[in-house]
Coordinates of C-alpha atoms in Angstrom, one line a residue:
M455 CA -17.3 -80.6 1.7
H456 CA -16.3 -79.8 -2.2
F457 CA -20.2 -78.2 -2.6
F458 CA -20.1 -76.3 0.4
V459 CA -16.7 -73.9 -0.8
F460 CA -18.2 -73.9 -4.2
L461 CA -21.4 -72.6 -2.7
V462 CA -19.5 -69.7 -1.0
F463 CA -17.6 -69.3 -3.7
A464 CA -20.3 -68.6 -5.9
F465 CA -21.5 -65.8 -3.3
A466 CA -18.6 -64.3 -3.4
V467 CA -18.2 -64.1 -7.0
G468 CA -22.3 -63.0 -7.0
H469 CA -21.5 -60.1 -4.5
E470 CA -18.3 -58.8 -6.5
G471 CA -20.4 -59.4 -9.6
L472 CA -22.8 -56.6 -7.9
H473 CA -20.5 -54.6 -6.9
V474 CA -18.8 -54.1 -10.3
H475 CA -22.3 -53.6 -11.9
G476 CA -23.0 -50.7 -9.4
R477 CA -19.3 -49.1 -10.4
E478 CA -20.2 -49.5 -13.9
H479 CA -23.6 -47.9 -13.6
L480 CA -22.9 -44.5 -12.0
Q481 CA -22.2 -42.3 -14.8
V482 CA -22.2 -38.6 -13.6
M483 CA -22.8 -36.5 -17.2
G484 CA -21.9 -33.1 -17.2
A485 CA -22.2 -30.0 -20.2
D486 CA -21.0 -30.9 -23.5
Q487 CA -19.7 -27.8 -24.4
A488 CA -17.5 -25.0 -22.0
V489 CA -19.4 -22.7 -20.0
F490 CA -19.4 -18.7 -20.9
A491 CA -20.7 -15.9 -19.2
Y492 CA -20.6 -12.3 -18.7
K493 CA -19.2 -11.0 -15.1
G494 CA -22.0 -10.3 -12.4
E495 CA -23.8 -12.9 -14.0
E496 CA -25.3 -16.2 -13.0
A497 CA -23.2 -19.6 -14.8
I498 CA -25.8 -22.9 -15.0
L499 CA -22.9 -25.6 -14.1
N500 CA -24.5 -29.2 -15.1
C501 CA -23.5 -32.4 -13.3
S502 CA -26.7 -35.1 -13.7
L503 CA -26.6 -38.3 -12.7
D504 CA -27.7 -40.9 -15.5
G505 CA -30.9 -42.1 -13.8
R506 CA -30.3 -45.8 -12.7
V507 CA -29.0 -45.2 -9.4
P508 CA -31.9 -43.8 -7.1
A509 CA -30.5 -39.6 -5.8
S510 CA -32.0 -41.2 -2.3
K511 CA -28.2 -44.0 -2.2
I512 CA -26.4 -41.0 -3.4
E513 CA -24.1 -40.1 0.1
E514 CA -21.8 -36.9 -1.0
V515 CA -21.6 -34.6 -3.9
S516 CA -18.6 -32.2 -4.2
W517 CA -18.1 -29.5 -6.3
K518 CA -14.6 -28.3 -6.2
R519 CA -12.4 -25.6 -8.6
T520 CA -9.0 -26.3 -9.5
D521 CA -6.5 -23.8 -9.1
G522 CA -2.9 -24.8 -9.6
D523 CA -2.1 -27.7 -7.5
R524 CA -4.9 -28.0 -5.5
N525 CA -8.8 -28.1 -5.4
V526 CA -10.8 -24.8 -3.9
L527 CA -13.9 -26.7 -2.0
V528 CA -16.6 -24.6 -3.8
L529 CA -19.9 -26.3 -1.9
L530 CA -20.7 -30.2 -0.7
Y531 CA -23.9 -31.7 -0.7
Q532 CA -23.8 -34.2 1.8
N533 CA -26.5 -36.6 3.8
N534 CA -29.0 -35.4 2.3
V535 CA -28.3 -31.7 3.2
T536 CA -26.2 -28.7 1.9
I537 CA -23.4 -28.0 3.6
P538 CA -22.7 -24.3 2.5
E539 CA -19.8 -23.4 5.6
S540 CA -17.4 -25.5 4.2
S541 CA -17.4 -23.8 1.2
H542 CA -14.4 -21.7 0.1
E543 CA -14.8 -18.2 1.4
S544 CA -14.7 -16.4 -1.7
Y545 CA -18.0 -18.9 -2.8
W546 CA -20.0 -17.9 0.4
D547 CA -23.5 -16.2 -0.3
R548 CA -22.7 -17.3 -4.6
V549 CA -23.4 -20.9 -4.8
E550 CA -26.8 -23.1 -4.4
L551 CA -27.9 -26.4 -5.7
F552 CA -31.4 -26.8 -7.0
S553 CA -33.1 -28.0 -4.3
S554 CA -36.1 -29.4 -6.4
E555 CA -34.0 -31.4 -9.5
I556 CA -31.7 -33.1 -5.9
S557 CA -34.5 -36.0 -6.5
K558 CA -34.3 -36.5 -9.9
G559 CA -30.5 -36.8 -9.9
N560 CA -29.6 -33.8 -10.8
F561 CA -26.9 -31.9 -8.3
S562 CA -26.8 -29.0 -11.8
L563 CA -24.0 -25.7 -9.1
K564 CA -25.9 -22.8 -9.5
L565 CA -23.2 -19.9 -9.7
M566 CA -24.2 -16.3 -9.1
D567 CA -22.1 -13.2 -8.9
V568 CA -19.4 -14.6 -11.5
Q569 CA -16.1 -13.1 -11.4
M570 CA -12.9 -13.1 -13.3
E571 CA -11.3 -15.2 -10.6
D572 CA -13.6 -18.3 -10.8
K573 CA -12.9 -18.9 -14.6
G574 CA -11.3 -22.8 -14.7
E575 CA -12.1 -26.2 -14.6
F576 CA -15.0 -27.4 -11.9
I577 CA -15.3 -30.8 -11.0
C578 CA -18.8 -32.6 -9.9
E579 CA -18.0 -35.8 -7.6
V580 CA -20.4 -38.0 -7.0
H581 CA -19.6 -40.4 -3.9
A582 CA -22.5 -43.4 -3.6
M583 CA -22.5 -47.2 -2.9
N584 CA -18.7 -47.1 -2.0
T585 CA -18.1 -46.1 -5.7
S586 CA -17.5 -42.6 -6.8
A587 CA -17.8 -41.0 -10.4
R588 CA -16.8 -37.2 -11.6
T589 CA -17.6 -35.3 -14.4
T590 CA -15.5 -31.4 -15.4
V591 CA -17.8 -28.4 -16.3
V592 CA -15.2 -26.1 -17.3
L593 CA -16.0 -21.7 -17.1
A594 CA -14.1 -21.0 -20.3
G595 CA -14.4 -17.8 -19.9
V596 CA -15.6 -14.4 -18.2
G597 CA -16.7 -11.2 -20.7
F598 CA -15.4 -7.8 -20.0
T599 CA -19.0 -5.7 -17.9
A600 CA -19.6 -1.9 -19.0
P601 CA -16.5 -0.9 -16.2
H602 CA -13.6 -3.3 -18.2
V603 CA -14.7 -1.6 -21.2
S604 CA -14.7 2.1 -19.7
I605 CA -10.7 1.0 -18.1
L606 CA -9.4 -0.1 -21.3
V607 CA -10.6 3.0 -23.3
L608 CA -9.2 5.3 -20.3
S609 CA -6.1 4.1 -20.2
A610 CA -6.1 3.8 -24.1
I611 CA -6.7 7.5 -24.1
A612 CA -3.8 8.5 -21.2
L613 CA -1.3 6.5 -23.0
S614 CA -2.2 8.2 -26.5
L615 CA -2.1 11.0 -24.7
A616 CA 1.4 11.3 -23.0
V617 CA 3.0 10.2 -25.5
G618 CA 1.0 12.0 -28.5
F619 CA 2.0 15.6 -26.7
C620 CA 5.9 14.1 -25.9
A621 CA 8.0 15.3 -28.5
R622 CA 5.7 18.9 -28.3
V623 CA 6.3 19.4 -24.9
L624 CA 9.9 18.2 -25.3
N625 CA 10.2 20.4 -28.1
L626 CA 8.7 23.4 -26.3
L627 CA 11.0 22.9 -23.2
R628 CA 14.5 22.8 -25.3
K629 CA 13.2 26.2 -27.1
K630 CA 11.8 27.2 -23.6
D631 CA 8.8 28.6 -25.4
T632 CA 7.1 30.4 -22.5
S633 CA 3.7 31.6 -24.2
T634 CA 0.3 31.5 -23.6
T635 CA 0.0 28.0 -25.7
G636 CA 3.0 26.4 -24.5
M637 CA 1.8 26.5 -21.5
K638 CA -1.5 25.8 -22.1
T639 CA 0.3 22.8 -23.8
D640 CA 2.1 21.5 -20.9
V641 CA -0.7 22.1 -18.0
F642 CA -2.9 19.7 -20.5
L643 CA 0.2 17.1 -20.9
I644 CA 0.4 17.2 -16.8
L645 CA -3.9 17.2 -15.9
C646 CA -5.5 14.9 -18.8
P647 CA -3.4 11.2 -18.8
N648 CA -3.5 11.4 -14.9
I649 CA -7.3 12.3 -14.4
C650 CA -7.9 9.4 -16.8
M651 CA -5.5 6.7 -15.3
F652 CA -7.5 8.3 -11.9
V653 CA -11.4 7.2 -13.3
A654 CA -9.5 3.7 -14.3
F655 CA -8.1 2.8 -11.4
C656 CA -11.4 3.8 -9.8
L657 CA -13.0 1.7 -12.2
W658 CA -10.8 -1.2 -11.0
S659 CA -12.5 -1.6 -7.4
T660 CA -14.2 -3.8 -9.6
E661 CA -11.5 -6.3 -9.1
G662 CA -8.7 -4.8 -7.2
F663 CA -9.1 -4.2 -3.0
A664 CA -9.6 -1.3 -1.4
S665 CA -5.8 -0.6 -0.2
E666 CA -4.8 -1.2 -3.8
V667 CA -7.3 1.5 -5.3
I668 CA -7.3 4.0 -2.9
A669 CA -3.2 4.3 -3.0
C670 CA -3.4 3.7 -7.0
S671 CA -6.0 6.7 -7.3
A672 CA -4.6 9.3 -4.7
V673 CA -1.2 9.5 -6.6
S674 CA -2.7 9.4 -10.1
I675 CA -4.8 12.5 -8.9
L676 CA -2.3 14.3 -6.9
R677 CA 0.2 13.4 -9.7
P678 CA 0.1 17.1 -11.4
V679 CA 0.5 19.1 -7.7
M680 CA 4.0 16.9 -8.0
L681 CA 5.0 18.1 -11.6
L682 CA 4.4 22.0 -11.3
K683 CA 6.6 21.5 -8.4
T684 CA 9.1 20.2 -10.9
S685 CA 8.2 21.6 -13.9
P686 CA 10.8 24.4 -15.6
Y687 CA 7.6 26.4 -15.8
L688 CA 6.8 27.3 -12.4
D689 CA 8.8 30.7 -12.1
K690 CA 7.1 31.6 -15.3
L691 CA 3.4 31.1 -14.4
P692 CA 1.4 34.4 -14.1
N693 CA 0.2 33.8 -10.6
E694 CA 2.9 34.5 -7.9
S695 CA 0.5 33.2 -5.3
L696 CA 0.3 30.3 -6.8
Q697 CA 3.8 29.9 -7.3
K698 CA 4.4 30.2 -3.6
A699 CA 2.1 27.9 -2.9
V700 CA 3.6 24.8 -5.0
K701 CA 7.2 25.4 -3.7
A702 CA 6.1 25.7 0.3
L703 CA 3.0 23.0 0.0
A704 CA 3.5 20.6 -3.1
V705 CA 5.6 17.8 -1.4
P706 CA 4.2 17.9 1.7
F707 CA 0.4 18.8 0.7
Y708 CA 1.3 14.9 -1.6
H709 CA 2.6 13.1 1.4
S710 CA 0.1 13.9 3.7
T711 CA -2.1 13.2 1.8
I712 CA -1.1 9.8 0.0
T713 CA -0.1 8.2 3.5
M714 CA -3.7 9.9 5.0
A715 CA -5.4 7.7 2.0
V716 CA -4.0 4.8 2.7
C717 CA -4.7 5.0 6.8
S718 CA -8.1 5.4 5.5
V719 CA -8.9 1.8 5.5
F720 CA -8.7 1.5 8.6
F721 CA -11.3 3.6 9.8
E722 CA -13.8 1.3 9.5
K723 CA -11.8 -1.1 11.6
I724 CA -11.8 1.3 14.7
A725 CA -16.1 0.7 15.5
G726 CA -15.6 -3.3 15.5
I727 CA -11.6 -3.6 18.2
Q728 CA -13.1 -3.7 21.6
R729 CA -12.5 -2.0 24.5
P730 CA -9.5 -1.0 25.9
A731 CA -7.7 -2.2 23.0
G732 CA -9.3 0.0 20.8
H733 CA -7.8 3.0 22.9
S734 CA -4.7 2.6 21.5
V735 CA -6.1 3.0 17.7
T736 CA -8.6 6.1 18.7
V737 CA -4.9 7.9 19.6
L738 CA -3.2 6.8 16.9
I739 CA -6.0 8.5 14.3
V740 CA -6.0 11.7 16.2
F741 CA -2.1 11.7 16.5
A742 CA -2.7 11.3 12.4
V743 CA -5.2 14.0 12.3
V744 CA -3.2 16.4 14.5
T745 CA 0.6 15.3 12.4
F746 CA -1.3 16.6 9.1
I747 CA -2.9 19.4 10.0
S748 CA 0.6 20.9 11.9
A749 CA 2.8 19.4 8.3
V750 CA 0.0 22.1 6.5
V751 CA 1.2 24.8 9.4
L752 CA 4.9 24.1 9.3
A753 CA 5.0 23.8 5.4
V754 CA 3.2 27.4 5.2
Y755 CA 5.4 29.3 7.5
G756 CA 8.4 27.7 5.8
L757 CA 10.1 26.0 8.9
R758 CA 11.2 22.9 6.7
V759 CA 13.0 20.9 9.7
H760 CA 9.6 20.4 11.9
L761 CA 8.2 19.8 8.8
T762 CA 10.9 16.9 7.9
V763 CA 10.5 15.9 11.9
C764 CA 6.5 16.1 11.6
L765 CA 6.2 13.6 8.6
E766 CA 8.4 10.9 9.7
I767 CA 6.5 11.1 12.8
F768 CA 3.5 10.8 10.5
N769 CA 5.3 8.0 8.5
G770 CA 5.7 6.1 12.1
V771 CA 2.3 6.8 13.1
L772 CA 1.1 4.8 9.9
F773 CA 3.4 1.8 11.2
G774 CA 1.8 1.6 14.0
L775 CA -2.2 1.5 12.4
L776 CA -0.9 -1.9 10.4
L777 CA 0.7 -3.3 13.3
S778 CA -2.5 -2.2 15.1
K779 CA -5.0 -4.3 12.0
N780 CA -2.2 -8.1 12.9
R781 CA -1.4 -7.5 16.3
D782 CA -2.0 -6.6 20.0
P783 CA -2.9 -2.4 20.3
Y784 CA -0.5 -2.7 23.0
V785 CA 2.5 -3.9 22.3
S786 CA 2.1 -1.8 18.6
I787 CA 2.2 1.0 20.4
S788 CA 5.3 0.5 22.4
E789 CA 6.9 -1.3 19.9
L790 CA 6.6 2.1 17.6
I791 CA 7.3 4.4 19.8
C792 CA 10.8 2.5 21.2
V793 CA 11.6 1.5 17.6
L794 CA 10.7 4.7 14.8
A795 CA 10.5 7.5 17.3
P796 CA 14.1 8.3 18.5
P797 CA 15.8 8.5 15.4
A798 CA 13.0 11.2 14.8
V799 CA 13.8 12.9 17.7
V800 CA 17.3 12.7 17.4
M801 CA 17.0 14.1 13.6
M802 CA 15.8 17.2 14.9
M803 CA 18.0 17.4 17.7
V804 CA 21.2 17.1 14.6
L805 CA 19.6 19.5 12.7
S806 CA 19.3 22.5 15.1
L807 CA 22.8 22.2 15.9
Q808 CA 23.7 22.6 12.2
R809 CA 21.3 25.8 12.1
H810 CA 22.6 27.1 15.4
V811 CA 26.3 26.0 15.2
F812 CA 27.8 25.1 11.9
E813 CA 25.5 27.4 10.0
G814 CA 25.7 30.0 12.8
K815 CA 22.0 31.0 12.8
P816 CA 21.0 32.6 16.1
F817 CA 18.2 30.9 18.8
G818 CA 14.6 32.2 17.5
V819 CA 11.2 30.5 17.0
E820 CA 13.1 27.3 15.2
I821 CA 14.5 26.2 18.4
A822 CA 11.2 27.5 20.9
L823 CA 9.4 25.4 18.3
S824 CA 11.7 22.2 19.0
S825 CA 11.8 22.3 22.4
I826 CA 7.9 22.5 22.4
I827 CA 8.0 19.4 20.1
V828 CA 10.1 17.5 22.7
T829 CA 8.5 18.4 25.7
I830 CA 5.6 17.6 24.5
Y831 CA 6.7 14.7 22.8
S832 CA 8.3 13.1 25.9
L833 CA 5.3 13.8 28.3
G834 CA 2.9 12.7 26.0
V835 CA 5.7 9.5 26.2
I836 CA 5.3 9.6 30.0
S837 CA 1.5 10.1 29.6
I838 CA 1.0 7.0 27.6
F839 CA 2.9 4.6 29.7
I840 CA 0.6 5.2 32.4
L841 CA -2.5 5.6 31.1
F842 CA -1.4 2.0 29.8
A843 CA 0.2 0.1 32.6
Y844 CA -3.1 2.0 34.7
T845 CA -5.3 -0.5 32.1
F846 CA -3.1 -3.2 31.3
Q847 CA -0.9 -4.5 34.2
E848 CA 1.9 -6.3 31.7
F849 CA 1.8 -3.7 30.1
V850 CA 4.9 -2.3 32.6
K851 CA 7.1 -5.1 31.8
R852 CA 6.5 -4.6 28.1
G853 CA 6.9 -0.7 27.7
W854 CA 9.0 0.3 30.5
M855 CA 11.5 1.5 27.8
I856 CA 9.0 4.0 26.4
L857 CA 9.4 5.3 29.9
F858 CA 13.2 5.4 29.8
E859 CA 13.2 7.4 25.5
G860 CA 10.9 10.0 27.6
V861 CA 13.1 11.3 30.7
M862 CA 15.7 10.3 28.6
F863 CA 14.7 13.0 25.1
I864 CA 13.8 15.4 28.1
F865 CA 17.6 15.4 29.5
V866 CA 19.2 15.3 25.7
W867 CA 17.7 17.9 24.7
L868 CA 18.8 20.1 28.3
V869 CA 21.9 19.3 27.5
L870 CA 22.2 20.2 23.9
I871 CA 20.0 23.8 24.5
C872 CA 23.5 24.3 27.0
L873 CA 26.2 23.6 24.8
L874 CA 24.3 25.5 21.9
R875 CA 23.8 28.5 24.2
C876 CA 28.1 28.1 25.3
Y877 CA 29.4 27.7 21.7
Q878 CA 27.0 30.9 20.8
R879 CA 28.0 33.6 24.0
P880 CA 31.8 33.7 23.4
R881 CA 30.8 33.6 19.7
Q882 CA 34.1 32.0 19.0
E883 CA 35.6 32.3 15.0
R884 CA 36.4 29.4 13.2
S885 CA 37.7 28.7 10.2
S886 CA 34.7 28.1 7.4
H887 CA 36.4 25.0 6.2
W888 CA 35.9 23.6 9.8
R889 CA 32.0 24.9 9.7
K890 CA 31.7 23.6 6.2
K891 CA 32.9 20.2 7.5
G892 CA 30.6 20.1 10.0
Y893 CA 27.6 21.0 8.2
L894 CA 28.3 18.1 5.5
F895 CA 28.9 15.6 8.7
C896 CA 25.9 16.6 9.9
G897 CA 23.7 16.5 6.6
V898 CA 25.1 12.9 6.5
I899 CA 24.4 12.2 9.5
V900 CA 20.6 13.0 9.0
A901 CA 20.8 11.1 5.6
F902 CA 21.9 8.0 8.1
L903 CA 18.6 8.0 10.5
I904 CA 16.0 8.6 7.3
T905 CA 18.0 5.7 5.6
V906 CA 17.8 3.8 9.0
H907 CA 14.4 4.9 10.0
G908 CA 13.1 3.6 6.6
I909 CA 14.5 0.5 6.6
V910 CA 13.2 -0.7 10.2
Y911 CA 10.1 0.8 9.4
F912 CA 10.1 -1.7 6.1
S913 CA 12.2 -4.9 7.4
C914 CA 9.0 -4.0 10.2
I915 CA 6.3 -4.5 7.5
Y916 CA 7.8 -7.8 5.8
I917 CA 7.6 -9.5 9.2
M918 CA 4.2 -8.3 10.1
T919 CA 1.9 -7.7 7.8
E920 CA 0.1 -9.9 5.7
H921 CA 1.1 -11.9 2.6
K922 CA -1.9 -10.0 0.6
E923 CA -1.2 -6.4 1.8
R924 CA 2.6 -6.9 2.4
A925 CA 4.2 -6.2 -1.4
G926 CA 2.1 -3.0 -1.4
Y927 CA 2.9 -1.4 1.7
L928 CA 6.8 -2.7 0.9
A929 CA 6.3 -0.4 -1.9
L930 CA 5.0 2.5 -0.4
T931 CA 7.7 2.9 2.7
P932 CA 10.6 4.3 0.2
L933 CA 8.1 6.6 -1.1
I934 CA 6.9 7.8 2.0
H935 CA 10.2 8.6 3.4
V936 CA 11.9 10.1 -0.3
L937 CA 9.0 12.9 0.5
A938 CA 9.8 13.7 3.7
A939 CA 13.4 13.6 2.8
A940 CA 12.6 16.1 -0.4
C941 CA 10.7 18.7 2.8
L942 CA 14.1 19.3 3.8
F943 CA 15.4 21.4 1.1
K944 CA 14.3 24.9 -0.1
H945 CA 12.8 24.8 -3.5
P946 CA 16.3 24.9 -6.1
K947 CA 17.0 27.7 -8.1
R948 CA 20.0 26.6 -9.9
L949 CA 19.2 23.2 -11.7
P950 CA 21.1 21.9 -14.9
G951 CA 18.2 22.3 -17.6
Y952 CA 18.5 18.7 -19.2
F953 CA 18.2 16.7 -16.1
Q954 CA 15.7 18.7 -14.8
T955 CA 14.0 18.4 -18.1
M956 CA 15.1 14.7 -17.9
V957 CA 13.0 14.2 -14.6
Y958 CA 10.3 16.4 -15.8
M959 CA 8.9 14.3 -19.1
F960 CA 9.6 10.8 -16.7
G961 CA 7.1 12.2 -14.4
A962 CA 4.3 13.5 -17.0
V963 CA 5.0 10.5 -20.1
G964 CA 6.7 7.8 -18.3
L965 CA 4.5 7.4 -15.3
S966 CA 0.9 7.6 -17.4
T967 CA 2.6 5.5 -19.9
V968 CA 3.5 2.3 -17.6
N969 CA 0.3 2.8 -15.2
A970 CA -1.7 2.9 -18.6
I971 CA 0.1 -0.3 -20.2
A972 CA 0.4 -2.3 -16.9
L973 CA -3.2 -1.8 -15.7
T974 CA -4.2 -2.8 -19.3
T975 CA -2.4 -5.8 -18.9
E976 CA -3.4 -6.8 -15.6
L977 CA -6.8 -6.5 -16.5
I978 CA -7.0 -8.3 -19.5
L979 CA -4.6 -11.2 -18.5
K980 CA -6.9 -12.0 -15.5
A981 CA -9.5 -12.3 -18.3
G982 CA -7.3 -15.4 -20.1
N983 CA -6.5 -16.3 -17.1
G984 CA -8.8 -16.3 -14.3
A985 CA -6.4 -15.1 -12.0
R986 CA -3.5 -11.5 -11.3
T987 CA -0.8 -11.6 -12.5
I988 CA 0.9 -8.7 -10.9
G989 CA -1.4 -9.4 -7.8
D990 CA -1.0 -5.3 -6.9
L991 CA -0.2 -2.5 -8.8
R992 CA 0.8 -0.4 -6.2
V993 CA 4.2 -2.6 -6.9
I994 CA 4.4 -1.1 -10.1
V995 CA 2.8 2.9 -9.3
L996 CA 4.2 3.3 -6.6
S997 CA 7.7 2.2 -7.1
L998 CA 7.8 4.2 -10.4
E999 CA 7.1 6.8 -7.7
T1000 CA 9.7 6.9 -6.0
V1001 CA 11.8 7.1 -8.7
F1002 CA 10.5 10.3 -10.1
I1003 CA 10.8 11.8 -6.2
S1004 CA 14.0 10.7 -5.9
A1005 CA 15.4 11.8 -8.6
W1006 CA 14.2 15.7 -8.0
L1007 CA 15.5 14.3 -4.0
A1008 CA 19.2 14.6 -6.2
L1009 CA 18.4 17.7 -8.0
Q1010 CA 17.7 18.8 -5.1
T1011 CA 20.7 17.6 -3.5
Y1012 CA 22.9 19.3 -6.1
N1013 CA 21.1 23.0 -5.9
A1014 CA 22.3 22.4 -2.1
W1015 CA 25.6 21.4 -2.8
M1016 CA 26.2 24.0 -5.4
R1017 CA 25.1 26.7 -2.4
L1018 CA 27.4 25.5 0.2
R1019 CA 30.2 25.4 -2.2
D1020 CA 29.9 28.7 -3.1
R1021 CA 28.5 30.4 0.7
R1022 CA 31.1 32.1 3.3
F1023 CA 30.3 30.4 6.6

């Protein structure tokens, strides 16, 4: 009996000894030194067995990259088969094993089209015979390519030009020098740094994503237009037609072009949207183009009230496109009309009240155009409801508010027209003080409506957009609403020289300087850390642009207040 127990014990110890012996002989070897590669090239990350374990005994080999507190699966080899679909999407079609070397125990990874995000530690983990072993290979750095060097050079040139000509241009503005040399120096400061940053942001497409590159590039190349609008030299330009064009078209052209540039990222998605849902997106695109053309026409004829309303509607169309990208298009249309349309239409009604009652302007083209806009909008809303209700039965339950709003807008507008006519017929004399108060009250309401419109827009984007895109679109929101508000004023004639100079120099020097520093810093830190630090350059570029336009809007408000103070109603 004791002998039998002894045999069992000896067999167990011997079996465990084999198991431990197996553990000791499963050894994985990696690279002795860190690996370095240039962006876009290939890198070989070594991982091989010591040869005492047959490759046929290998159950699983996994390559992972450490990304903060988590491991990203790069490639999985299991049951003698590579499983590429298990890899993280960033490594699809970029990694493979050397199939001819697997039988020799060589599981080195071939990493193609190396990106800066690949920098870091890669772990090769091998499982065989109920045991495992691992090795770590470090991708130490990814070298700069020609586009990267060009970005650094262009940013340095833009920074040098902006800072180098700052003192000279500031001195010319202080002396009110309107000579040809002074004008050329000023134009040089406006154009050259922004052109350099435009090209730099275009080259950033190798690292950034489409919406970020398009927005930042569009802002950079269009900024000289806004700088001409805010320039103290504008009235001194020799070409009077150019002066008028800049005064009338600069802000709406800047707003519409940036918004269309942002919308352009959705154009390629239209063809892939299945019918009938694709109809709603197509309607939004067509509406955006029509609104863009209308904005240009309204700006040419100086119809500022309708131009502001048109741009606010344009902002709503952009919001609808954002929703259609992430949600049911039918729900997007109903939310767009129900939430964002009323402030724009009510704004036009309040501005009409301000113009024809408190300002005392007679009926003319403006009131006729307002009536046409309300009628077309209301009939369009009713038509959309009928079309979608016929195509999508459940839309009746969700979108009944659209039909209600369409009918109410026509009714309220007719009531307002009757009140305006009744007021103008008797031509009752009111005190100038009373009319000024009414004029200011209407202005406050319009400012409140634009603010509410922006807050609702901001909140909806925060809730409904993807995390990657959220910060950039949140930064875009205040910019497009401030631009729409800036179109409500005539070009100011009475401005405090010191503040106008500071606003202009901030736009000409400060914006280019900060953008150049931000782009350079982001590129260098990404090369060093393998990951982006800022995440979305639109947060810096568009936010600073909003500060610049807001300062100009404040100067326009000051000019309007001075005119109102001296005006006799």
